[in-house]
PDB file of C-alpha atoms in Angstrom:
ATOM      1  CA  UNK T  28       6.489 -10.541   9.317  1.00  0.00           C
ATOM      2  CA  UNK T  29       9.336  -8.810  10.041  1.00  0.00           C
ATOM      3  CA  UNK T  30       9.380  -5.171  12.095  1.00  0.00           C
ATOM      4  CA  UNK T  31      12.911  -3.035  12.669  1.00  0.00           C
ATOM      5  CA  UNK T  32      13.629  -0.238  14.115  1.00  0.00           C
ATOM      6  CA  UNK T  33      16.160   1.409  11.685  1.00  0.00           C
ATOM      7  CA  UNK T  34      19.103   1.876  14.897  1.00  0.00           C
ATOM      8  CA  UNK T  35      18.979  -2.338  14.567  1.00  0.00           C
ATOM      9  CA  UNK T  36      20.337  -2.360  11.181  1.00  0.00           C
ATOM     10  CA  UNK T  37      23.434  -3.935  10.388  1.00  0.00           C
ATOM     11  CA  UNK T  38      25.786  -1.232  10.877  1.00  0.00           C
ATOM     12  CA  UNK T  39      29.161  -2.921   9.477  1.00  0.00           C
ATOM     13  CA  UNK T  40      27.275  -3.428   6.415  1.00  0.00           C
ATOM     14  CA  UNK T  41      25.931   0.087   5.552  1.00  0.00           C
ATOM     15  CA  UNK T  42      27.765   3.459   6.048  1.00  0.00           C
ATOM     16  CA  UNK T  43      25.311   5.406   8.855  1.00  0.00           C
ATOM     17  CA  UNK T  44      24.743   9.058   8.887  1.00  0.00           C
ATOM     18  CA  UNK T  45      25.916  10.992  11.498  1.00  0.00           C
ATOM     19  CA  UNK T  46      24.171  10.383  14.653  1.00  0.00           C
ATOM     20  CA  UNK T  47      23.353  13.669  14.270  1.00  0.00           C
ATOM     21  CA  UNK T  48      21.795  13.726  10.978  1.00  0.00           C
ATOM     22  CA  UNK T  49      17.733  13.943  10.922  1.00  0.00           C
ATOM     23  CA  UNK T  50      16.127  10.282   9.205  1.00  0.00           C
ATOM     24  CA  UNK T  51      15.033  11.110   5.663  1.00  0.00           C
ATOM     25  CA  UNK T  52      13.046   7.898   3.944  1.00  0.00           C
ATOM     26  CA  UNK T  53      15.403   8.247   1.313  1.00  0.00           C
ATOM     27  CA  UNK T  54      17.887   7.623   3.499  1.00  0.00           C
ATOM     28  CA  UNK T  55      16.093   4.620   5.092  1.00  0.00           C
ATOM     29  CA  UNK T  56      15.814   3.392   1.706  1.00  0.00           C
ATOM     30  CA  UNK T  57      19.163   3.138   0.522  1.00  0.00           C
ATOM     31  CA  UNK T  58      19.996   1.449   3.922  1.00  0.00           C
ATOM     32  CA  UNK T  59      17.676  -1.273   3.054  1.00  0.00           C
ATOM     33  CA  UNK T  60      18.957  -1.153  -0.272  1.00  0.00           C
ATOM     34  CA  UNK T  61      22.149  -2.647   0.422  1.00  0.00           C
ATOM     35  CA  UNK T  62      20.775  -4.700   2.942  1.00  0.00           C
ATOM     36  CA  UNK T  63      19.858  -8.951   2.303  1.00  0.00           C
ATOM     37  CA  UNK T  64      16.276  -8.620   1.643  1.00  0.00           C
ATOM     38  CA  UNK T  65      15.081 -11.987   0.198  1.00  0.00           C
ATOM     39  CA  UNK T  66      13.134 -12.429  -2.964  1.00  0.00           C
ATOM     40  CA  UNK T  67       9.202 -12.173  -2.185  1.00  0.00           C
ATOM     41  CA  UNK T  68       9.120  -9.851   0.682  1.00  0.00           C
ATOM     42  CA  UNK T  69       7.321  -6.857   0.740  1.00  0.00           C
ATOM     43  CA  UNK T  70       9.197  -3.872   2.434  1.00  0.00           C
ATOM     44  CA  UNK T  71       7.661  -0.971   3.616  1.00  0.00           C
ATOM     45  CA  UNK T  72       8.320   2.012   6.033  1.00  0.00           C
ATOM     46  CA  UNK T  73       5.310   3.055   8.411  1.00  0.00           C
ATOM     47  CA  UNK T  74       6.048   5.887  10.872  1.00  0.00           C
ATOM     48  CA  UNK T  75       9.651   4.950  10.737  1.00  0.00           C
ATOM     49  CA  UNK T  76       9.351   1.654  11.540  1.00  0.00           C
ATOM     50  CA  UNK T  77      10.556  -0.871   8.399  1.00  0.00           C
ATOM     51  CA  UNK T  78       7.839  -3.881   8.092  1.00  0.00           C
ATOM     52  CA  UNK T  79       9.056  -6.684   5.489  1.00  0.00           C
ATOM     53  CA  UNK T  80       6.448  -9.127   4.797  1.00  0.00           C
ATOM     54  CA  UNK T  81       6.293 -12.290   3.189  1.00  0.00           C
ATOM     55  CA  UNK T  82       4.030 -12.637   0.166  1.00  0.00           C
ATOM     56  CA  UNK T  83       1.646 -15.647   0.765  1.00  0.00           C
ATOM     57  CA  UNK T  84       0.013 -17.446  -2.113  1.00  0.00           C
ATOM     58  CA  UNK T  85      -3.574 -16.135  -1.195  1.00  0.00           C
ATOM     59  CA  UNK T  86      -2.612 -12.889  -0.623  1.00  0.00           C
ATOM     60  CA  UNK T  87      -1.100 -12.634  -4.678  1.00  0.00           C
ATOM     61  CA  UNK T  88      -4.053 -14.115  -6.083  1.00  0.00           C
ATOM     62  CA  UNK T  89      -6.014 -10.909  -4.807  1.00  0.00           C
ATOM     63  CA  UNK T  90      -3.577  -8.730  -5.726  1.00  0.00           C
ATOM     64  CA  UNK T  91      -3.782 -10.074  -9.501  1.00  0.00           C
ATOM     65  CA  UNK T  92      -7.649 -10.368  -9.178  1.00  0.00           C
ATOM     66  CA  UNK T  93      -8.279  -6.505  -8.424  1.00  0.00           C
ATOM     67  CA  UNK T  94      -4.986  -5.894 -10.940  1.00  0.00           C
ATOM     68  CA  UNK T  95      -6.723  -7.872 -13.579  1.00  0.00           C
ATOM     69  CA  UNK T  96     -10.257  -6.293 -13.036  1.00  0.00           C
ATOM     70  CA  UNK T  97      -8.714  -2.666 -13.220  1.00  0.00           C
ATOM     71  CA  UNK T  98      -7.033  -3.524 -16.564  1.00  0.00           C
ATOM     72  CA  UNK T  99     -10.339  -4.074 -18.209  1.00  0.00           C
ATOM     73  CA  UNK T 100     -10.733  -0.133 -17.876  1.00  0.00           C
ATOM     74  CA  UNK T 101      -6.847   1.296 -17.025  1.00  0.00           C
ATOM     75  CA  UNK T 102      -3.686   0.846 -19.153  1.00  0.00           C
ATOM     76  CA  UNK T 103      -0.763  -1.085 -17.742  1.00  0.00           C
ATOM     77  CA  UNK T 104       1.161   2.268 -16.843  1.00  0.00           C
ATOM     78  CA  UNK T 105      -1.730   3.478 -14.489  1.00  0.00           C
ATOM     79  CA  UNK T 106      -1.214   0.585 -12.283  1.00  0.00           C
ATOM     80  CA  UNK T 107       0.907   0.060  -9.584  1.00  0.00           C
ATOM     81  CA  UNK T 108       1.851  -2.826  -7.106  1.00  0.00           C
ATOM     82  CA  UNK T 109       4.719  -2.823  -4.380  1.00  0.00           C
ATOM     83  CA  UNK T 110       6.152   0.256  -5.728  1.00  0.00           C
ATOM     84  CA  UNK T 111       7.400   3.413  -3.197  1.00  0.00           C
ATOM     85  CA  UNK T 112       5.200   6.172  -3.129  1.00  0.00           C
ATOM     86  CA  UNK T 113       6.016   8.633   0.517  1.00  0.00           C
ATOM     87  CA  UNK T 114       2.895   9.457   2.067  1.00  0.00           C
ATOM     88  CA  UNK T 115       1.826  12.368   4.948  1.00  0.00           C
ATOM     89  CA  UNK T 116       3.036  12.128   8.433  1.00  0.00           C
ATOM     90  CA  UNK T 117       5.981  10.861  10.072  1.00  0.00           C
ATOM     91  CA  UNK T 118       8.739   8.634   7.614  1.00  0.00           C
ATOM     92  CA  UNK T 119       5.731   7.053   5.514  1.00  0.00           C
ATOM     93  CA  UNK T 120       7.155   5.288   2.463  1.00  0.00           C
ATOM     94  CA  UNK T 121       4.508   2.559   1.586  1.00  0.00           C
ATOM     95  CA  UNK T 122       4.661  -0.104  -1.171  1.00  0.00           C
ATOM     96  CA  UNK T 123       0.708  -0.476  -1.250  1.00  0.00           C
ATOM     97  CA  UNK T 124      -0.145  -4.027  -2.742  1.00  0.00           C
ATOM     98  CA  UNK T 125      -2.188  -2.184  -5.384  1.00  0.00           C
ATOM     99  CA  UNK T 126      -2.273   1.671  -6.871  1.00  0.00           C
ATOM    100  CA  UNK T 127      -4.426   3.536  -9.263  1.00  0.00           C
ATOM    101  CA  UNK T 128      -2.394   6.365 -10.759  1.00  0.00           C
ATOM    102  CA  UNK T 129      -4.302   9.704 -12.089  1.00  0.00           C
ATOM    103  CA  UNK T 130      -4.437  10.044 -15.965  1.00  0.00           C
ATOM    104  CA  UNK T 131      -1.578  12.616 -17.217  1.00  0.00           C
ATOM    105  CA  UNK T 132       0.513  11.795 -13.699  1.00  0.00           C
ATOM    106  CA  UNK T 133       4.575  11.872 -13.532  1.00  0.00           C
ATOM    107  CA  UNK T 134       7.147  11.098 -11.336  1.00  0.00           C
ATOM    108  CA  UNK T 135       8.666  13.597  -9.443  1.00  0.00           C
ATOM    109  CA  UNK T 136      12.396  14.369  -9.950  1.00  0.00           C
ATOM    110  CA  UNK T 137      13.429  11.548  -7.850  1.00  0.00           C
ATOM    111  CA  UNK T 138      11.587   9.337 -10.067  1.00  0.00           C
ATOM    112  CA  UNK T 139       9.007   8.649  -7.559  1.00  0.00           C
ATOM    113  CA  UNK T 140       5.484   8.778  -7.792  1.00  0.00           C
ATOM    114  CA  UNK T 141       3.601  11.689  -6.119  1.00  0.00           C
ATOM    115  CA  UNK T 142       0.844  10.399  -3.287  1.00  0.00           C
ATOM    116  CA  UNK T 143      -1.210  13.667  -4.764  1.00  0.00           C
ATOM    117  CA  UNK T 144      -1.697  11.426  -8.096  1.00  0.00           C
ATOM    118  CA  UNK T 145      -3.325   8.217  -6.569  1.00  0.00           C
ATOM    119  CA  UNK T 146      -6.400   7.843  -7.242  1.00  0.00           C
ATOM    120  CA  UNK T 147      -7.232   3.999  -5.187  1.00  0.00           C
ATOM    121  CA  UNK T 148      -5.250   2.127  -3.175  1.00  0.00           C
ATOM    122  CA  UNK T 149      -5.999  -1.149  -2.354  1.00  0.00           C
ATOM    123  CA  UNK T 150      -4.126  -3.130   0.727  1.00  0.00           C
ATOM    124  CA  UNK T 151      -4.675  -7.306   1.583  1.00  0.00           C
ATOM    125  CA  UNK T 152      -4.197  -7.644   4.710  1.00  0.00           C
ATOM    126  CA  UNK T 153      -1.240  -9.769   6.430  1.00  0.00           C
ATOM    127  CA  UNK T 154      -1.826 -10.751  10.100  1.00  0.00           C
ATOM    128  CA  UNK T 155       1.136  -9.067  11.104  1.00  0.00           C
ATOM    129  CA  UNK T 156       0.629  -5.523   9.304  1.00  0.00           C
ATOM    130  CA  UNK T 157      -3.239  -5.408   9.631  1.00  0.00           C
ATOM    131  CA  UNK T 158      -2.937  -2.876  12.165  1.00  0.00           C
ATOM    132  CA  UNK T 159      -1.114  -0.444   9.984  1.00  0.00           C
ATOM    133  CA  UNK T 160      -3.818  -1.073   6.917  1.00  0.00           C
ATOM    134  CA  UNK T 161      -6.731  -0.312   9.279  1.00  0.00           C
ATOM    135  CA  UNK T 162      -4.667   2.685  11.791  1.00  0.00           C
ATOM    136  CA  UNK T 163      -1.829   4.654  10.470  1.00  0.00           C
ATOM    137  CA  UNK T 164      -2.153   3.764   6.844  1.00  0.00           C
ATOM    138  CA  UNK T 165      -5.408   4.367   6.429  1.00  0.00           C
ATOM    139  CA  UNK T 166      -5.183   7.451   8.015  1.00  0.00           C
ATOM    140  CA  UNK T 167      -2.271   8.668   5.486  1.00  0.00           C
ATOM    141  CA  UNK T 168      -3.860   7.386   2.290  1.00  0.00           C
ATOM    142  CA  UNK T 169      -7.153   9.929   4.159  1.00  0.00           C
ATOM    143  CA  UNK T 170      -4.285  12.722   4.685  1.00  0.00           C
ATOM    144  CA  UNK T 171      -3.209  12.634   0.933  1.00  0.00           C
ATOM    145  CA  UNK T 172      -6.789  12.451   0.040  1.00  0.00           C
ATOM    146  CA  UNK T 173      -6.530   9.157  -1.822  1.00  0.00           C
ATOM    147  CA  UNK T 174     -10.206   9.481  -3.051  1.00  0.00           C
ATOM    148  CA  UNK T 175     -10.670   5.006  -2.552  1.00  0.00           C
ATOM    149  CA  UNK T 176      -9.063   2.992   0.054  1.00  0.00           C
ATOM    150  CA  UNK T 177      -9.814  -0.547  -0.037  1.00  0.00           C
ATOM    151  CA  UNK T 178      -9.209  -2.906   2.221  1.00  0.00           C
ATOM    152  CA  UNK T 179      -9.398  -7.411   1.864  1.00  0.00           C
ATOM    153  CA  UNK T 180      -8.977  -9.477   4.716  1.00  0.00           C
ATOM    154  CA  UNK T 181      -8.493 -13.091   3.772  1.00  0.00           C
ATOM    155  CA  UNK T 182      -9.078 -13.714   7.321  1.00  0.00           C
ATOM    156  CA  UNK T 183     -12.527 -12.709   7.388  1.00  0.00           C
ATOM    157  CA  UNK T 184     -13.299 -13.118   4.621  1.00  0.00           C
ATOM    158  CA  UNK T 185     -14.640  -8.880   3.996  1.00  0.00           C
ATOM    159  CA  UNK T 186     -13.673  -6.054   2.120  1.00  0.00           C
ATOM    160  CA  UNK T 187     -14.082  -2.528   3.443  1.00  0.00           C
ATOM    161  CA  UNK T 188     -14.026   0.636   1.084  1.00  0.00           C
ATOM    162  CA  UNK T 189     -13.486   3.702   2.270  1.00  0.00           C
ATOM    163  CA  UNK T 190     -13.785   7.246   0.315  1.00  0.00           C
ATOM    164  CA  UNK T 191     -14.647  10.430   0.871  1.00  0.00           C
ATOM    165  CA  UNK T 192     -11.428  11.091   2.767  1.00  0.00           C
ATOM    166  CA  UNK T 193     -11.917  14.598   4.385  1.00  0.00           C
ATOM    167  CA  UNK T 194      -9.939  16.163   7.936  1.00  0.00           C
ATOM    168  CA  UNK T 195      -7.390  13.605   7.926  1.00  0.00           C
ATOM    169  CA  UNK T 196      -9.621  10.302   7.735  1.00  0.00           C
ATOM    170  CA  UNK T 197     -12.302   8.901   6.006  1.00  0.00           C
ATOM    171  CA  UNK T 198     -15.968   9.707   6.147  1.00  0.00           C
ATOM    172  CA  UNK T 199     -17.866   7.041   4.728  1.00  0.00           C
ATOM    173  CA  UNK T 200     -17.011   3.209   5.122  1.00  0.00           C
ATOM    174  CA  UNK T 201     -18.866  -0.041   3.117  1.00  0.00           C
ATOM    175  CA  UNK T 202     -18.273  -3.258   4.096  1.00  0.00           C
ATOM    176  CA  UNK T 203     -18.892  -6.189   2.608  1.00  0.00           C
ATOM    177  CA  UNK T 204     -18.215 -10.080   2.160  1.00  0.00           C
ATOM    178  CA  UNK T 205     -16.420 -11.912   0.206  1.00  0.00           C
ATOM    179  CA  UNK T 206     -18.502 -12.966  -2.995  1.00  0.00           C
ATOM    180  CA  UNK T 207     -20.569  -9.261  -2.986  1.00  0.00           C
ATOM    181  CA  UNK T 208     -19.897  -7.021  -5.171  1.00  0.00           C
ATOM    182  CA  UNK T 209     -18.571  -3.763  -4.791  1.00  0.00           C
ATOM    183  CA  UNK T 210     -19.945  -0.761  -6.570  1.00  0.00           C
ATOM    184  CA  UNK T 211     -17.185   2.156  -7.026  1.00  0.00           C
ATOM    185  CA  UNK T 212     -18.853   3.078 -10.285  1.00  0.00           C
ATOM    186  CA  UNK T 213     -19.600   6.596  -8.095  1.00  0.00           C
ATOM    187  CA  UNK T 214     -16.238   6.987  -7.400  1.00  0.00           C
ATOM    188  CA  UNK T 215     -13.274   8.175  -9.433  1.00  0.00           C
ATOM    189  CA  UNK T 216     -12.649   4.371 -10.182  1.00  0.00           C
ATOM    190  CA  UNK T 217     -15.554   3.922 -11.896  1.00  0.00           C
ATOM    191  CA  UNK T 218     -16.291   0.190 -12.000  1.00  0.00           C
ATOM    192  CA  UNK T 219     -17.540  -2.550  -9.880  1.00  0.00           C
ATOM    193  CA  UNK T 220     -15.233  -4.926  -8.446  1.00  0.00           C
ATOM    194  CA  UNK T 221     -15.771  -8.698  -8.160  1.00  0.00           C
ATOM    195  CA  UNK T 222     -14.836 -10.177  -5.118  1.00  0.00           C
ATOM    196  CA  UNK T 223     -16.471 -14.188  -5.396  1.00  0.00           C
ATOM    197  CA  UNK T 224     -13.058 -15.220  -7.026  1.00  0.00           C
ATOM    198  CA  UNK T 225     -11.237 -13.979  -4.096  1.00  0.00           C
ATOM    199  CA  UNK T 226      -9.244 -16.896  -1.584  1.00  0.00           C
ATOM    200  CA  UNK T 227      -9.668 -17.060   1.768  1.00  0.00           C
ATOM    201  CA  UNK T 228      -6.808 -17.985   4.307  1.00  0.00           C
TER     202      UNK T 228
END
């Protein structure tokens, strides 16, 4: 795992804005863009700081496991892996490993998807970024009110869901191991998910 500070970039390789110029994530975004980013790596913008992240084996096979469960109630177009959406707080542009878009949603006229339209997000954890899934990230997905935030450590071998997001965080938390089930048939996403498939690093 990978972090920079944007002012480390390459600068003979990509035109900078004026010193002067405020950072936009756009603008962080087409700097990375045109920069070498190597196939498999996950890039992602957290408070301004870019995180690129190599995707492991173990980590995909979640990924597809939740993506595969979803599909048995969602159409393809709902669902969402790696893909921008900007988020509350300071230069938040994640590419969340796995997104539940609302029913009826649309891109907004950058061709983006609006963080007011996710329904669940789901994050596996990287030993590197865990920090970000469990602090700041978790605490943006509460600020958009992202209804389902789940989180799988490989590691540990747990998942913990939290929903209810209300004031900026979340109000109720579940935990459980790998091999449980968990029940989100009383949330907006409506069905349980399997976890006893799921590797472990």
């Amino acid at each position: 795992m990978t972090v920079m500070e944007i002012d480390q970039i390459d600068t003979d390789r990509i035109e900078m804005a004026d010193s002067g110029d405020e950072r936009t994530l756009d603008m962080m975004f087409e700097w990375l863009e045109q920069m070498p980013v190597p196939e498999g790596i996950k890039v992602e913008i957290v408070e301004g700081h870019i995180f690129m992240s190599p995707q492991r084996d173990t980590h995909w096979d979640i990924i597809l496991d939740i993506i595969e469960q979803l599909r048995t109630e969602y159409p393809r177009r709902r669902i969402k892996s790696d893909v921008r959406i900007d988020y509350p707080g300071h230069l938040n542009g994640f590419a969340t490993d796995v997104t539940l878009i609302a029913k009826g949603a649309a891109m907004d006229s950058k061709g983006l998807w609006r963080c007011q339209d996710v329904e669940f997000v789901a994050e596996v954890i990287s030993k590197g970024t865990a920090a970000n899934d469990y602090g700041p990230k978790k605490l943006a997905y509460a600020a958009a009110e992202v209804p389902v935030y789940l989180i799988v450590d490989a590691y540990a071998g747990r998942c913990h869901v939290f929903t209810e997001p209300k004031d900026g965080d979340y109000l109720t938390e579940l935990s459980a191991s790998f091999g449980r089930e968990l029940d989100l048939t009383d949330t907006v996403v409506g069905l349980t998910l399997k976890t006893d498939e799921f590797p472990r690093d």
